[in-house]
PDB file of C-alpha atoms in Angstrom:
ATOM      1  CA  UNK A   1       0.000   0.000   0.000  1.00  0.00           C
ATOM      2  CA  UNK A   2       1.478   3.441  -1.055  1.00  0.00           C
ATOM      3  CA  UNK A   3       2.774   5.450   1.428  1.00  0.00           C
ATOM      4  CA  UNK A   4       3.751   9.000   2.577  1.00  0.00           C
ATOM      5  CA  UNK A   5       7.393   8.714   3.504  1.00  0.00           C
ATOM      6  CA  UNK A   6       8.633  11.374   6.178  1.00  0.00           C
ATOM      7  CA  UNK A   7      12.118  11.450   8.263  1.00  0.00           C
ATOM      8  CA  UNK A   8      13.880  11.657  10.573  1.00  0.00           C
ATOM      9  CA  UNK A   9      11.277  10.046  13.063  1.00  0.00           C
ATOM     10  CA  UNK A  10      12.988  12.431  15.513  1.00  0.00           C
ATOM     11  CA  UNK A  11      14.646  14.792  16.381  1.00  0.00           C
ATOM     12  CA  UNK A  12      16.233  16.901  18.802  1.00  0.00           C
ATOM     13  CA  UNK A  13      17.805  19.854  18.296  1.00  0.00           C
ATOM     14  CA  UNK A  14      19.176  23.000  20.624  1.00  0.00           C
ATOM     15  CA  UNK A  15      17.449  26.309  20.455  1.00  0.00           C
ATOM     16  CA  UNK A  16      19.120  28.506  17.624  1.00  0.00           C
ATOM     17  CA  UNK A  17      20.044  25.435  15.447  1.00  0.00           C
ATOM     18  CA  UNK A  18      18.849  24.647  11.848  1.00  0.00           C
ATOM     19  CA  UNK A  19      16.742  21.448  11.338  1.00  0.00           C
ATOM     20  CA  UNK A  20      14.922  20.145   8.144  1.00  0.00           C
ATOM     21  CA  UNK A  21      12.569  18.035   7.830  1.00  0.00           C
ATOM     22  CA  UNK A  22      11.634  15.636   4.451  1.00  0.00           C
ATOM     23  CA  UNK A  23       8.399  14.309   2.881  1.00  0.00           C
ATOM     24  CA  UNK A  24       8.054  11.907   0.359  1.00  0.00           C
ATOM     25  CA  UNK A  25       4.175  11.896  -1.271  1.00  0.00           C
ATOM     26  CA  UNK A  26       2.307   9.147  -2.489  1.00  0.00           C
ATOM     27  CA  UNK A  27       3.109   8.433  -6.175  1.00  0.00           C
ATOM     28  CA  UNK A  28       0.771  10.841  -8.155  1.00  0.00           C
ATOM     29  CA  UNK A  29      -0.414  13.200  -5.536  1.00  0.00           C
ATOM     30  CA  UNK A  30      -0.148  16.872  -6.756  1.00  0.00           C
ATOM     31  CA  UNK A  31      -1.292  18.379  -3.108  1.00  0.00           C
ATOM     32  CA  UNK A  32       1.592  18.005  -0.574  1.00  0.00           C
ATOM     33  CA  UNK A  33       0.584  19.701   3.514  1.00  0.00           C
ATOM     34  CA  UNK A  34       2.787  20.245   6.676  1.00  0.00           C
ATOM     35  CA  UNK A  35       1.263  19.893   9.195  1.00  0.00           C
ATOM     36  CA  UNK A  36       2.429  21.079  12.666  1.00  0.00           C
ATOM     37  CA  UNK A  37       1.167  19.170  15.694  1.00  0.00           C
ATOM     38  CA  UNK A  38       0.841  20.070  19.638  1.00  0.00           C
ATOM     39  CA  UNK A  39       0.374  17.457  21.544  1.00  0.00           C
ATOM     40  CA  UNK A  40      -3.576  17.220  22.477  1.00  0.00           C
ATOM     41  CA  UNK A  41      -4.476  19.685  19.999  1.00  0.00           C
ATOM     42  CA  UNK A  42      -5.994  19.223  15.916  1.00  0.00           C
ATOM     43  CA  UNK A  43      -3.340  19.638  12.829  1.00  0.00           C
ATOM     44  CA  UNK A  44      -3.068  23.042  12.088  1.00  0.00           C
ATOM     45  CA  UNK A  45      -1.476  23.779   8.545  1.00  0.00           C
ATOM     46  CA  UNK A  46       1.566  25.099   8.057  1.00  0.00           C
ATOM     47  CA  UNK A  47       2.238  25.121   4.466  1.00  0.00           C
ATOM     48  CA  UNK A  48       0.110  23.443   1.222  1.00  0.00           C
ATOM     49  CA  UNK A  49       1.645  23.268  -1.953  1.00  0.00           C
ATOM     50  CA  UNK A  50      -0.416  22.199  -5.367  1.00  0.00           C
ATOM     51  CA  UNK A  51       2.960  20.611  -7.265  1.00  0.00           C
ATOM     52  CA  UNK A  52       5.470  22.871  -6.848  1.00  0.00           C
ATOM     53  CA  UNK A  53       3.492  26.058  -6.395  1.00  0.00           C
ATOM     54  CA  UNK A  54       2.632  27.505  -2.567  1.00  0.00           C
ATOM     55  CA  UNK A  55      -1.079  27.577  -2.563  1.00  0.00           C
ATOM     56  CA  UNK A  56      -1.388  28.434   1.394  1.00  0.00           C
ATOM     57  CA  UNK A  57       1.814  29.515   3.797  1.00  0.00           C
ATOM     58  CA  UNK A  58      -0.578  32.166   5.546  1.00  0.00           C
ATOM     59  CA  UNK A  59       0.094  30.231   9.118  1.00  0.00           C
ATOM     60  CA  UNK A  60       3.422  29.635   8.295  1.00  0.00           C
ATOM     61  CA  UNK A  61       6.151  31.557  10.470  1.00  0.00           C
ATOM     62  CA  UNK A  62       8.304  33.023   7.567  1.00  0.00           C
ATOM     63  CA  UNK A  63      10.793  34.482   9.749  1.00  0.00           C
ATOM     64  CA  UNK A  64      12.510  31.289  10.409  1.00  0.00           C
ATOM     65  CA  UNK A  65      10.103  28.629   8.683  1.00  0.00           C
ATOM     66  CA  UNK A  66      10.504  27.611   4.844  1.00  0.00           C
ATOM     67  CA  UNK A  67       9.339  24.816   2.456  1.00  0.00           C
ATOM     68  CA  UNK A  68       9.902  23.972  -1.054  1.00  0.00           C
ATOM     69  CA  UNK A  69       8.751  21.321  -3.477  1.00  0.00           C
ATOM     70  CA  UNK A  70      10.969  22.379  -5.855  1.00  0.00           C
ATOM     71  CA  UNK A  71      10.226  19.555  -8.812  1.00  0.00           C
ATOM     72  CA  UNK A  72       6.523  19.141  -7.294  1.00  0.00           C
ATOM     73  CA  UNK A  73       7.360  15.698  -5.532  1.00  0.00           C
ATOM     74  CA  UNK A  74       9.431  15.672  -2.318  1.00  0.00           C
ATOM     75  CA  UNK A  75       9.324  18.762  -0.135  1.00  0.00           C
ATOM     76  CA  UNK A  76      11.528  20.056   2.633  1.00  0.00           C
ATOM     77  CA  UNK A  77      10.370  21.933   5.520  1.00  0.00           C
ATOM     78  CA  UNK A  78      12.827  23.312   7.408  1.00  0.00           C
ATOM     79  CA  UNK A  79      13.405  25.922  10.511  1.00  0.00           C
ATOM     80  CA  UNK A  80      16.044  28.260  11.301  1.00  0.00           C
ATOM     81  CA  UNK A  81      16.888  29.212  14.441  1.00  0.00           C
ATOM     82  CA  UNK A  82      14.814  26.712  16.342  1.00  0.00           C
ATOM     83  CA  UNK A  83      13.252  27.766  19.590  1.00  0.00           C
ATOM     84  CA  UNK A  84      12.262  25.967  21.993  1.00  0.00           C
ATOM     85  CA  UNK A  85       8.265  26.404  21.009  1.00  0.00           C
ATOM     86  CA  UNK A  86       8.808  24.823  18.149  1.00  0.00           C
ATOM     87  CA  UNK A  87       8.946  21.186  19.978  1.00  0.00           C
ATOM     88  CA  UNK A  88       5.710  19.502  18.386  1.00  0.00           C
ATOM     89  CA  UNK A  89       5.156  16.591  15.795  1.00  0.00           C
ATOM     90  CA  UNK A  90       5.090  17.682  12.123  1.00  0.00           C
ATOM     91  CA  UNK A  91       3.493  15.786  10.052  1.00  0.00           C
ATOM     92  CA  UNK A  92       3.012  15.751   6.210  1.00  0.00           C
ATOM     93  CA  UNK A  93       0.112  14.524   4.112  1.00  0.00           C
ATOM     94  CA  UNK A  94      -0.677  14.484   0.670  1.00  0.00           C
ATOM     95  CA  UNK A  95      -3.866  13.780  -1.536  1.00  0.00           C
ATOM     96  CA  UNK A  96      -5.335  14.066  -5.575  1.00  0.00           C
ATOM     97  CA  UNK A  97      -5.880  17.191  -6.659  1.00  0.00           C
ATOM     98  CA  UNK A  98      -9.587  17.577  -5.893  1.00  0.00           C
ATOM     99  CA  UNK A  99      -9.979  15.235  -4.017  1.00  0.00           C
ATOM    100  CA  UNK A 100     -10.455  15.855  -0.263  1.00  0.00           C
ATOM    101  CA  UNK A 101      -9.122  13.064   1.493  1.00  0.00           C
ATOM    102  CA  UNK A 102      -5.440  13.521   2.783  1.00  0.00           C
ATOM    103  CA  UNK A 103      -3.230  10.457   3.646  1.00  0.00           C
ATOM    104  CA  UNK A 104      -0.611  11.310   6.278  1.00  0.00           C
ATOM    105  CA  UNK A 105       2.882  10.370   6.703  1.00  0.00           C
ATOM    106  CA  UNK A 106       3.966   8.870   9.993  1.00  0.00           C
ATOM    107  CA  UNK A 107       5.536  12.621  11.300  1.00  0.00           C
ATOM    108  CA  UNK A 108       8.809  14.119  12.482  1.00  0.00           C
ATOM    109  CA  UNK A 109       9.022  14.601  16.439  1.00  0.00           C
ATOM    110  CA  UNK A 110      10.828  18.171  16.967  1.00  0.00           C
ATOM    111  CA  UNK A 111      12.189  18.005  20.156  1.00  0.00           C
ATOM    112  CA  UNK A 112      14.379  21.807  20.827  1.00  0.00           C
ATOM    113  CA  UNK A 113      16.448  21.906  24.201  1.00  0.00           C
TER     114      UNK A 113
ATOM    115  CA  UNK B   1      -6.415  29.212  14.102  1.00  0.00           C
ATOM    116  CA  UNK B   2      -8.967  26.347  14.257  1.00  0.00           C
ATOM    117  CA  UNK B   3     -12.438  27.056  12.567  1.00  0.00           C
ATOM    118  CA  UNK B   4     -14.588  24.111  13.396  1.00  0.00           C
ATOM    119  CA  UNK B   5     -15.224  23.796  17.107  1.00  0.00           C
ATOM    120  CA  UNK B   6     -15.156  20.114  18.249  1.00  0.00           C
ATOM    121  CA  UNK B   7     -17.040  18.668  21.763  1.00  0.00           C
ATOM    122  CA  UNK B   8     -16.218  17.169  23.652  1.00  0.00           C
ATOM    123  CA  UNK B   9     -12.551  17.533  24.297  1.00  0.00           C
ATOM    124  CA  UNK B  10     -12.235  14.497  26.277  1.00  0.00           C
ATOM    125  CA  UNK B  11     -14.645  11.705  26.529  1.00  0.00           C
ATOM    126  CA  UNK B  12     -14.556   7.828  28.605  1.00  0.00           C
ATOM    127  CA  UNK B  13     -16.792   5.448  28.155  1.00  0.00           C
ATOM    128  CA  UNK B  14     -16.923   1.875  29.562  1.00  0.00           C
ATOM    129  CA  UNK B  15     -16.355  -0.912  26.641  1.00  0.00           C
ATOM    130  CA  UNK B  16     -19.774  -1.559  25.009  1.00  0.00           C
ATOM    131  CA  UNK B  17     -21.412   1.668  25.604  1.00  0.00           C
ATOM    132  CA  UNK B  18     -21.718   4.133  22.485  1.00  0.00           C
ATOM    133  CA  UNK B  19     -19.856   7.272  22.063  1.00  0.00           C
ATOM    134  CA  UNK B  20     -20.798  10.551  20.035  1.00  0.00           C
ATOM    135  CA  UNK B  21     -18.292  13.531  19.150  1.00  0.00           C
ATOM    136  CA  UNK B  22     -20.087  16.557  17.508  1.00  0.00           C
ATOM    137  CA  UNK B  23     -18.518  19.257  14.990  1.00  0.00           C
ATOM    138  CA  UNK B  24     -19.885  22.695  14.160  1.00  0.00           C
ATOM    139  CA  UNK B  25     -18.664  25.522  12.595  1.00  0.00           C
ATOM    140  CA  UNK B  26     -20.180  29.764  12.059  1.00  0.00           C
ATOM    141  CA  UNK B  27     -20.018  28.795   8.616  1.00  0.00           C
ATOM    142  CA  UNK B  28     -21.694  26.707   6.203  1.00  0.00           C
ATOM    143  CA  UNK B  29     -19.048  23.704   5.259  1.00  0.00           C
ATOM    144  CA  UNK B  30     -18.718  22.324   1.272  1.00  0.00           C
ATOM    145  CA  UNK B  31     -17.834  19.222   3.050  1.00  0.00           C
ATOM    146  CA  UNK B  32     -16.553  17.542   6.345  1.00  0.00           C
ATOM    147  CA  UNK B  33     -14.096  15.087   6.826  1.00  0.00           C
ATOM    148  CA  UNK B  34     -13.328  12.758   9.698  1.00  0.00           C
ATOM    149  CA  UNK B  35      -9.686  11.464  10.620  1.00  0.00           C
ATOM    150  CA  UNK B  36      -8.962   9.052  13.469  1.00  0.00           C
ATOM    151  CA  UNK B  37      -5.668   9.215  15.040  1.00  0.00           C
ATOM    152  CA  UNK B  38      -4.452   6.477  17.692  1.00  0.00           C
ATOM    153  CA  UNK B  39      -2.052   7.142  20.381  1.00  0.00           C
ATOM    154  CA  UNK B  40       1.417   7.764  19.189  1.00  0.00           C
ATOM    155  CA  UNK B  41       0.342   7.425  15.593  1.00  0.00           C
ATOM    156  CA  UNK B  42      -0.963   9.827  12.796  1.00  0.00           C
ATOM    157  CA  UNK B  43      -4.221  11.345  11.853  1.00  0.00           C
ATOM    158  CA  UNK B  44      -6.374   8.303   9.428  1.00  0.00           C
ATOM    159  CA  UNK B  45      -8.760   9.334   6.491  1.00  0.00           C
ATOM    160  CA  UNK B  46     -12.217   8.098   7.536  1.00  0.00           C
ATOM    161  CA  UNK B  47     -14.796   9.320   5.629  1.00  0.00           C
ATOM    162  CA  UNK B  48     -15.722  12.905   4.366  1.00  0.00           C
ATOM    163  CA  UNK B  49     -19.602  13.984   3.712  1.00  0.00           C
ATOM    164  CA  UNK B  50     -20.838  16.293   0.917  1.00  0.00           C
ATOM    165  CA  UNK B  51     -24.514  16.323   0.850  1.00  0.00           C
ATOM    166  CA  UNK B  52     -26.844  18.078   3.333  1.00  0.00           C
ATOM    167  CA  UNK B  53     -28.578  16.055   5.912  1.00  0.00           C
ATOM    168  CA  UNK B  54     -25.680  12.891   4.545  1.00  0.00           C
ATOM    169  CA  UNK B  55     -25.720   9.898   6.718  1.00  0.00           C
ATOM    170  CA  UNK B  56     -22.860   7.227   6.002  1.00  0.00           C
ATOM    171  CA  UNK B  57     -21.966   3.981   8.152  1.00  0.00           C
ATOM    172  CA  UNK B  58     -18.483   2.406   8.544  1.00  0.00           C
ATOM    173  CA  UNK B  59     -19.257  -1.291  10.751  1.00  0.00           C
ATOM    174  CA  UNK B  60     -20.125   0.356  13.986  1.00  0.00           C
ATOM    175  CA  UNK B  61     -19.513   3.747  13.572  1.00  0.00           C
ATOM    176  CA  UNK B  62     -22.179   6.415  12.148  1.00  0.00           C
ATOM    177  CA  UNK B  63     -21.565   9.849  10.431  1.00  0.00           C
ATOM    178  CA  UNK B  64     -23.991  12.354   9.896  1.00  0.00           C
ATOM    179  CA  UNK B  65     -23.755  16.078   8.088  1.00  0.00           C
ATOM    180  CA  UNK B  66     -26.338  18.199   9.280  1.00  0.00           C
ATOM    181  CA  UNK B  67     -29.368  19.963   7.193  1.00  0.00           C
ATOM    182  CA  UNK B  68     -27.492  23.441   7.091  1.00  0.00           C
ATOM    183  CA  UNK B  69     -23.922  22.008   6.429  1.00  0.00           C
ATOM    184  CA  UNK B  70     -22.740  23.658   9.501  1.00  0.00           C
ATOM    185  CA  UNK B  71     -22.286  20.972  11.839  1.00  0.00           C
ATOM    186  CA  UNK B  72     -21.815  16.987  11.607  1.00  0.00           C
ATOM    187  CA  UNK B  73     -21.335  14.104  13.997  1.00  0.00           C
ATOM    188  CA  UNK B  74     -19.600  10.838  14.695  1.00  0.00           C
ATOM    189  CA  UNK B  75     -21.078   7.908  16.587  1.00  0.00           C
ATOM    190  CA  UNK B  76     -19.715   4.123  17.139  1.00  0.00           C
ATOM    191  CA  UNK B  77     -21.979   2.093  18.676  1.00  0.00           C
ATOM    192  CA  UNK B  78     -20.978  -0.353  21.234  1.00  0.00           C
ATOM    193  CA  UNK B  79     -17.439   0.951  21.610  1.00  0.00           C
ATOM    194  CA  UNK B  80     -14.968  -1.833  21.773  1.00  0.00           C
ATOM    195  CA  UNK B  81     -11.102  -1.133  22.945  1.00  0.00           C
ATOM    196  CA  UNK B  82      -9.637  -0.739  19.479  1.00  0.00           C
ATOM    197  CA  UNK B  83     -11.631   2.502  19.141  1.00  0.00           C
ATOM    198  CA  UNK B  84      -9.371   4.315  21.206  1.00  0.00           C
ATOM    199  CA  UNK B  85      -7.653   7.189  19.716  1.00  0.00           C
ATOM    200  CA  UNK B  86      -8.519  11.180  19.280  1.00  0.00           C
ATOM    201  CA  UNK B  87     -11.704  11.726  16.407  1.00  0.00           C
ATOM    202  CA  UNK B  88     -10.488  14.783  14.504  1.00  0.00           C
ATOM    203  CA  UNK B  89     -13.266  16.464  12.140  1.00  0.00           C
ATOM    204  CA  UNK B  90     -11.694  18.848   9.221  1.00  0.00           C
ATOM    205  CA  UNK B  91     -13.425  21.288   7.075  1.00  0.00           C
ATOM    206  CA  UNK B  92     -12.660  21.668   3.498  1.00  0.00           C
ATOM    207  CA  UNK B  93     -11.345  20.242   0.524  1.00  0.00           C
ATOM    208  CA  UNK B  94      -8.424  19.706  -1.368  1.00  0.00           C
ATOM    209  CA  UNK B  95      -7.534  23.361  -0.891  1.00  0.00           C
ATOM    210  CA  UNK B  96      -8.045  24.024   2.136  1.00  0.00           C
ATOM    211  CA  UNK B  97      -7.934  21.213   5.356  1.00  0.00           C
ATOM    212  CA  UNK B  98      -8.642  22.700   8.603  1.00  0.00           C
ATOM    213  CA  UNK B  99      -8.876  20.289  11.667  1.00  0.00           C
ATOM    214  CA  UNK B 100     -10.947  20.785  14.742  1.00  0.00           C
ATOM    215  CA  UNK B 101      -9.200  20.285  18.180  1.00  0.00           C
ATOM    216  CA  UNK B 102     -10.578  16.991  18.526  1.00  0.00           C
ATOM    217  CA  UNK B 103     -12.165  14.274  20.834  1.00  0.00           C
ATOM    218  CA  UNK B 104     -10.084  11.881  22.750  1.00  0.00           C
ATOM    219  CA  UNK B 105     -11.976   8.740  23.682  1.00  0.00           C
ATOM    220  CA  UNK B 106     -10.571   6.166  26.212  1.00  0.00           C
ATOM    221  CA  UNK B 107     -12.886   2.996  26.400  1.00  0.00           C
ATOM    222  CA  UNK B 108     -12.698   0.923  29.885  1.00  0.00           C
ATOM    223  CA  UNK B 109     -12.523  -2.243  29.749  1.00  0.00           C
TER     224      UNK B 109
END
């Protein structure tokens, strides 16, 4: 069964470091999300590109926060400096164009110290 | 910020009685989605509803999109263990994918 590929797993970085993070989408799927994740709270959307355009980076913190799908297949999210807010789980999804339902990769645990 | 408002935030229910997580929103929705995520894992597509007044059943559980497409609900009947896990309702589409905060549900054995 296809899959959204994400890594690392985890990670833990200090404050004022540069991480990245990578995403992988199912074969085919033109919409690619991040996803940033509090523990106990929803999803709330960082970034969505439609291939390798931005479509949505209004929550997105572009001070330190970027993303690019450059050839509209993988995409890299990263964050520099890290602070230590930024410890949640960021997870990735993709889905069809038009289609609503969004298939999620297993996430990257941000850990900053 | 989240735009669908989810209740309740926590729920636990002893194994075999039914459970019911509502979703609403201040606006009217072009669809609803609902995503199941179990502890330590990530968010699961379960079904999304288009139609006003929609009903669809999954086994035991029951989703419903109400007349004026601005709220919708999840029931599962007779909860069993395996239904543990947060129920996260999202508005939108392929666009746009906003999540409520969710419902956590412990079931007792």
């Amino acid at each position: 069964e296809a899959e959204v590929a994400q890594s690392p797993r985890y990670k833990i970085t200090e404050k004022s470091q540069a991480v990245a993070f990578w995403c992988d989408p199912i074969s085919g799927h033109a919409t690619l999300y991040w996803y940033r994740q509090i523990l106990g709270q929803g999803p709330e959307l960082l970034v969505q590109f439609q291939d390798e355009s931005v479509v949505d980076d209004s929550q997105l913190p572009k001070d330190r926060f970027s993303a690019e799908r450059l050839k509209g297949v993988d995409s890299t999210l990263k964050i520099q400096p890290a602070e230590l807010g930024d410890s949640a789980m960021y997870l990735c999804a993709s889905s069809l164009v038009n289609r609503g339902d969004a298939f999620f990769g297993q996430g990257t645990r941000l850990t900053v110290v | 910020g989240q735009q669908v408002m989810q209740i309740p935030q926590y729920q636990h229910v002893q194994e075999g009685e039914d459970f019911t997580t509502y979703c609403n929103s201040s606006t009217t929705l072009s669809n609803i989605q609902w995503y199941k995520q179990r502890p330590g894992g990530h968010p699961v597509f379960l079904i999304q509803l288009v139609k006003s007044g929609e009903v669809k059943k999954q086994k035991r559980l029951t989703f419903q999109f109400g007349e004026a497409k601005k709220n919708s609900s999840l029931h599962i009947t007779a909860t069993q263990t395996t239904d543990v896990g947060t129920y996260f309702c999202a508005k939108g589409s392929a666009r746009q994918l906003t999540f409520g905060s969710g419902t956590q549900l412990t079931v007792l054995p």
